[in-house]
CSV table of C-alpha atoms in Angstrom, one decimal:
chain,number,residue,atom,x,y,z
P,99,MET,CA,-140.6,183.5,14.1
P,100,ASP,CA,-140.9,186.8,12.4
P,101,THR,CA,-137.5,188.5,12.2
P,102,ARG,CA,-138.5,191.9,10.7
P,103,THR,CA,-137.2,194.9,12.6
P,104,THR,CA,-138.1,197.8,10.3
P,105,VAL,CA,-141.4,199.6,10.5
P,106,MET,CA,-143.2,202.6,9.1
P,107,ILE,CA,-144.6,204.6,12.0
P,108,LYS,CA,-147.7,206.5,10.8
P,109,ASN,CA,-149.9,209.3,12.0
P,110,ILE,CA,-147.0,211.3,13.4
P,111,PRO,CA,-148.0,214.8,14.5
P,112,ASN,CA,-146.8,217.1,11.7
P,113,LYS,CA,-144.9,219.5,14.0
P,114,MET,CA,-142.7,216.7,15.4
P,115,SER,CA,-139.0,216.8,14.5
P,116,ASP,CA,-136.7,213.8,14.0
P,117,ARG,CA,-135.1,214.7,17.4
P,118,ASP,CA,-138.5,214.7,19.1
P,119,LEU,CA,-139.4,211.3,17.5
P,120,LEU,CA,-136.0,209.8,18.5
P,121,GLU,CA,-136.6,211.0,22.1
P,122,PHE,CA,-140.2,209.6,22.0
P,123,ILE,CA,-139.0,206.2,20.9
P,124,GLY,CA,-136.1,206.3,23.3
P,125,ARG,CA,-138.4,206.7,26.3
P,126,VAL,CA,-139.5,203.1,25.6
P,127,THR,CA,-136.5,201.6,24.0
P,128,PRO,CA,-133.4,203.8,24.8
P,129,ARG,CA,-130.7,203.6,22.1
P,130,ARG,CA,-132.3,200.6,20.5
P,131,ILE,CA,-132.8,201.9,17.0
P,132,ASP,CA,-130.1,202.3,14.3
P,133,PHE,CA,-132.0,204.1,11.6
P,134,LEU,CA,-134.7,206.8,11.6
P,135,TYR,CA,-135.9,208.7,8.6
P,136,LEU,CA,-138.8,211.2,9.2
P,137,ARG,CA,-140.0,212.4,5.8
P,138,MET,CA,-140.2,216.2,5.6
P,139,ASP,CA,-142.2,218.7,3.6
P,140,PHE,CA,-139.5,221.2,2.8
P,141,GLN,CA,-142.0,223.9,1.8
P,142,ASN,CA,-143.5,224.2,5.2
P,143,GLY,CA,-140.8,222.7,7.4
P,144,CYS,CA,-143.1,220.0,8.8
P,145,ASN,CA,-143.0,216.3,8.6
P,146,VAL,CA,-145.5,214.5,6.3
P,147,GLY,CA,-146.8,212.1,9.0
P,148,TYR,CA,-144.7,209.0,8.7
P,149,ALA,CA,-141.2,207.7,9.4
P,150,PHE,CA,-139.1,204.6,8.8
P,151,VAL,CA,-137.4,203.2,11.8
P,152,ASN,CA,-135.2,200.2,12.2
P,153,PHE,CA,-135.0,198.6,15.7
P,154,ILE,CA,-131.9,196.7,16.6
P,155,THR,CA,-133.8,193.6,17.6
P,156,VAL,CA,-137.2,192.1,17.2
P,157,GLN,CA,-137.6,192.3,20.9
P,158,ASP,CA,-137.0,196.1,20.8
P,159,LEU,CA,-139.6,196.5,18.2
P,160,LEU,CA,-142.2,194.4,20.1
P,161,LEU,CA,-141.5,196.3,23.3
P,162,PHE,CA,-142.1,199.6,21.5
P,163,ALA,CA,-145.2,198.3,19.7
P,164,LYS,CA,-146.7,197.0,22.9
P,165,ALA,CA,-146.3,200.3,24.6
P,166,LYS,CA,-147.3,202.7,21.8
P,167,LEU,CA,-149.3,201.0,19.0
P,168,GLY,CA,-152.8,202.4,19.0
P,169,VAL,CA,-152.1,205.0,21.6
P,170,LYS,CA,-152.6,208.8,21.1
P,171,TRP,CA,-149.4,210.7,20.8
P,172,ASN,CA,-150.6,213.3,23.3
P,173,MET,CA,-148.2,215.9,21.8
P,174,TYR,CA,-148.7,219.1,19.9
P,175,SER,CA,-152.4,219.1,20.6
P,176,SER,CA,-152.8,216.2,18.2
P,177,GLU,CA,-155.6,213.6,18.4
P,178,LYS,CA,-153.6,211.3,16.1
P,179,VAL,CA,-153.1,207.6,17.2
P,180,LEU,CA,-149.8,205.9,16.5
P,181,GLN,CA,-150.0,203.2,13.8
P,182,MET,CA,-147.3,201.0,12.4
P,183,SER,CA,-146.8,198.6,9.6
P,184,TYR,CA,-143.8,196.6,8.5
P,185,ALA,CA,-141.7,198.4,5.9
P,186,ASN,CA,-141.0,196.9,2.5
P,187,TYR,CA,-137.3,197.4,3.0
P,188,GLN,CA,-135.9,195.6,6.0
P,189,GLY,CA,-132.7,196.3,8.0
P,190,LYS,CA,-130.4,199.3,8.3
P,191,GLU,CA,-128.3,198.4,5.2
P,192,ALA,CA,-131.4,198.2,3.0
P,193,LEU,CA,-132.7,201.5,4.3
P,194,VAL,CA,-129.4,203.3,3.8
P,195,GLU,CA,-129.3,202.0,0.2
P,196,LYS,CA,-132.9,203.0,-0.4
P,197,PHE,CA,-132.5,206.6,0.8
P,198,LYS,CA,-128.8,207.4,0.0
P,199,ASN,CA,-129.8,209.1,-3.3
P,200,SER,CA,-132.9,210.7,-1.9
P,201,CYS,CA,-133.6,214.4,-2.4
P,202,ILE,CA,-133.1,214.7,1.3
P,203,MET,CA,-129.3,214.8,0.7
P,204,ASP,CA,-129.8,218.1,-1.1
P,205,GLU,CA,-131.6,219.7,1.8
P,206,ARG,CA,-130.4,221.4,5.0
P,207,GLU,CA,-128.0,219.3,7.0
P,208,GLU,CA,-130.3,218.9,10.0
P,209,TRP,CA,-132.8,217.2,7.7
P,210,ARG,CA,-130.3,214.6,6.5
């Protein structure tokens, strides 16, 4: 059985904030993620189209994937379709370690 719980969510509408993404995921799997990192372009204040998300269990990930994978976002007038792939780093601890020294820590607090 595949035990991976961390994915890269792709094709995210650029105007979406991390709070919007958290709410979007929460509509399918409420409070079932323990890590979310939405990469931002600090020059224009928009995201760059992908995020790393760790679901608490494999079942949570599968539930979200079944509901949203390959489906249009239907937000921000975007025609983008949600895509996902497994992340190279798996689990909350690995993600925290990976991003703890990221330049994000030097940016505005709401982007950390």
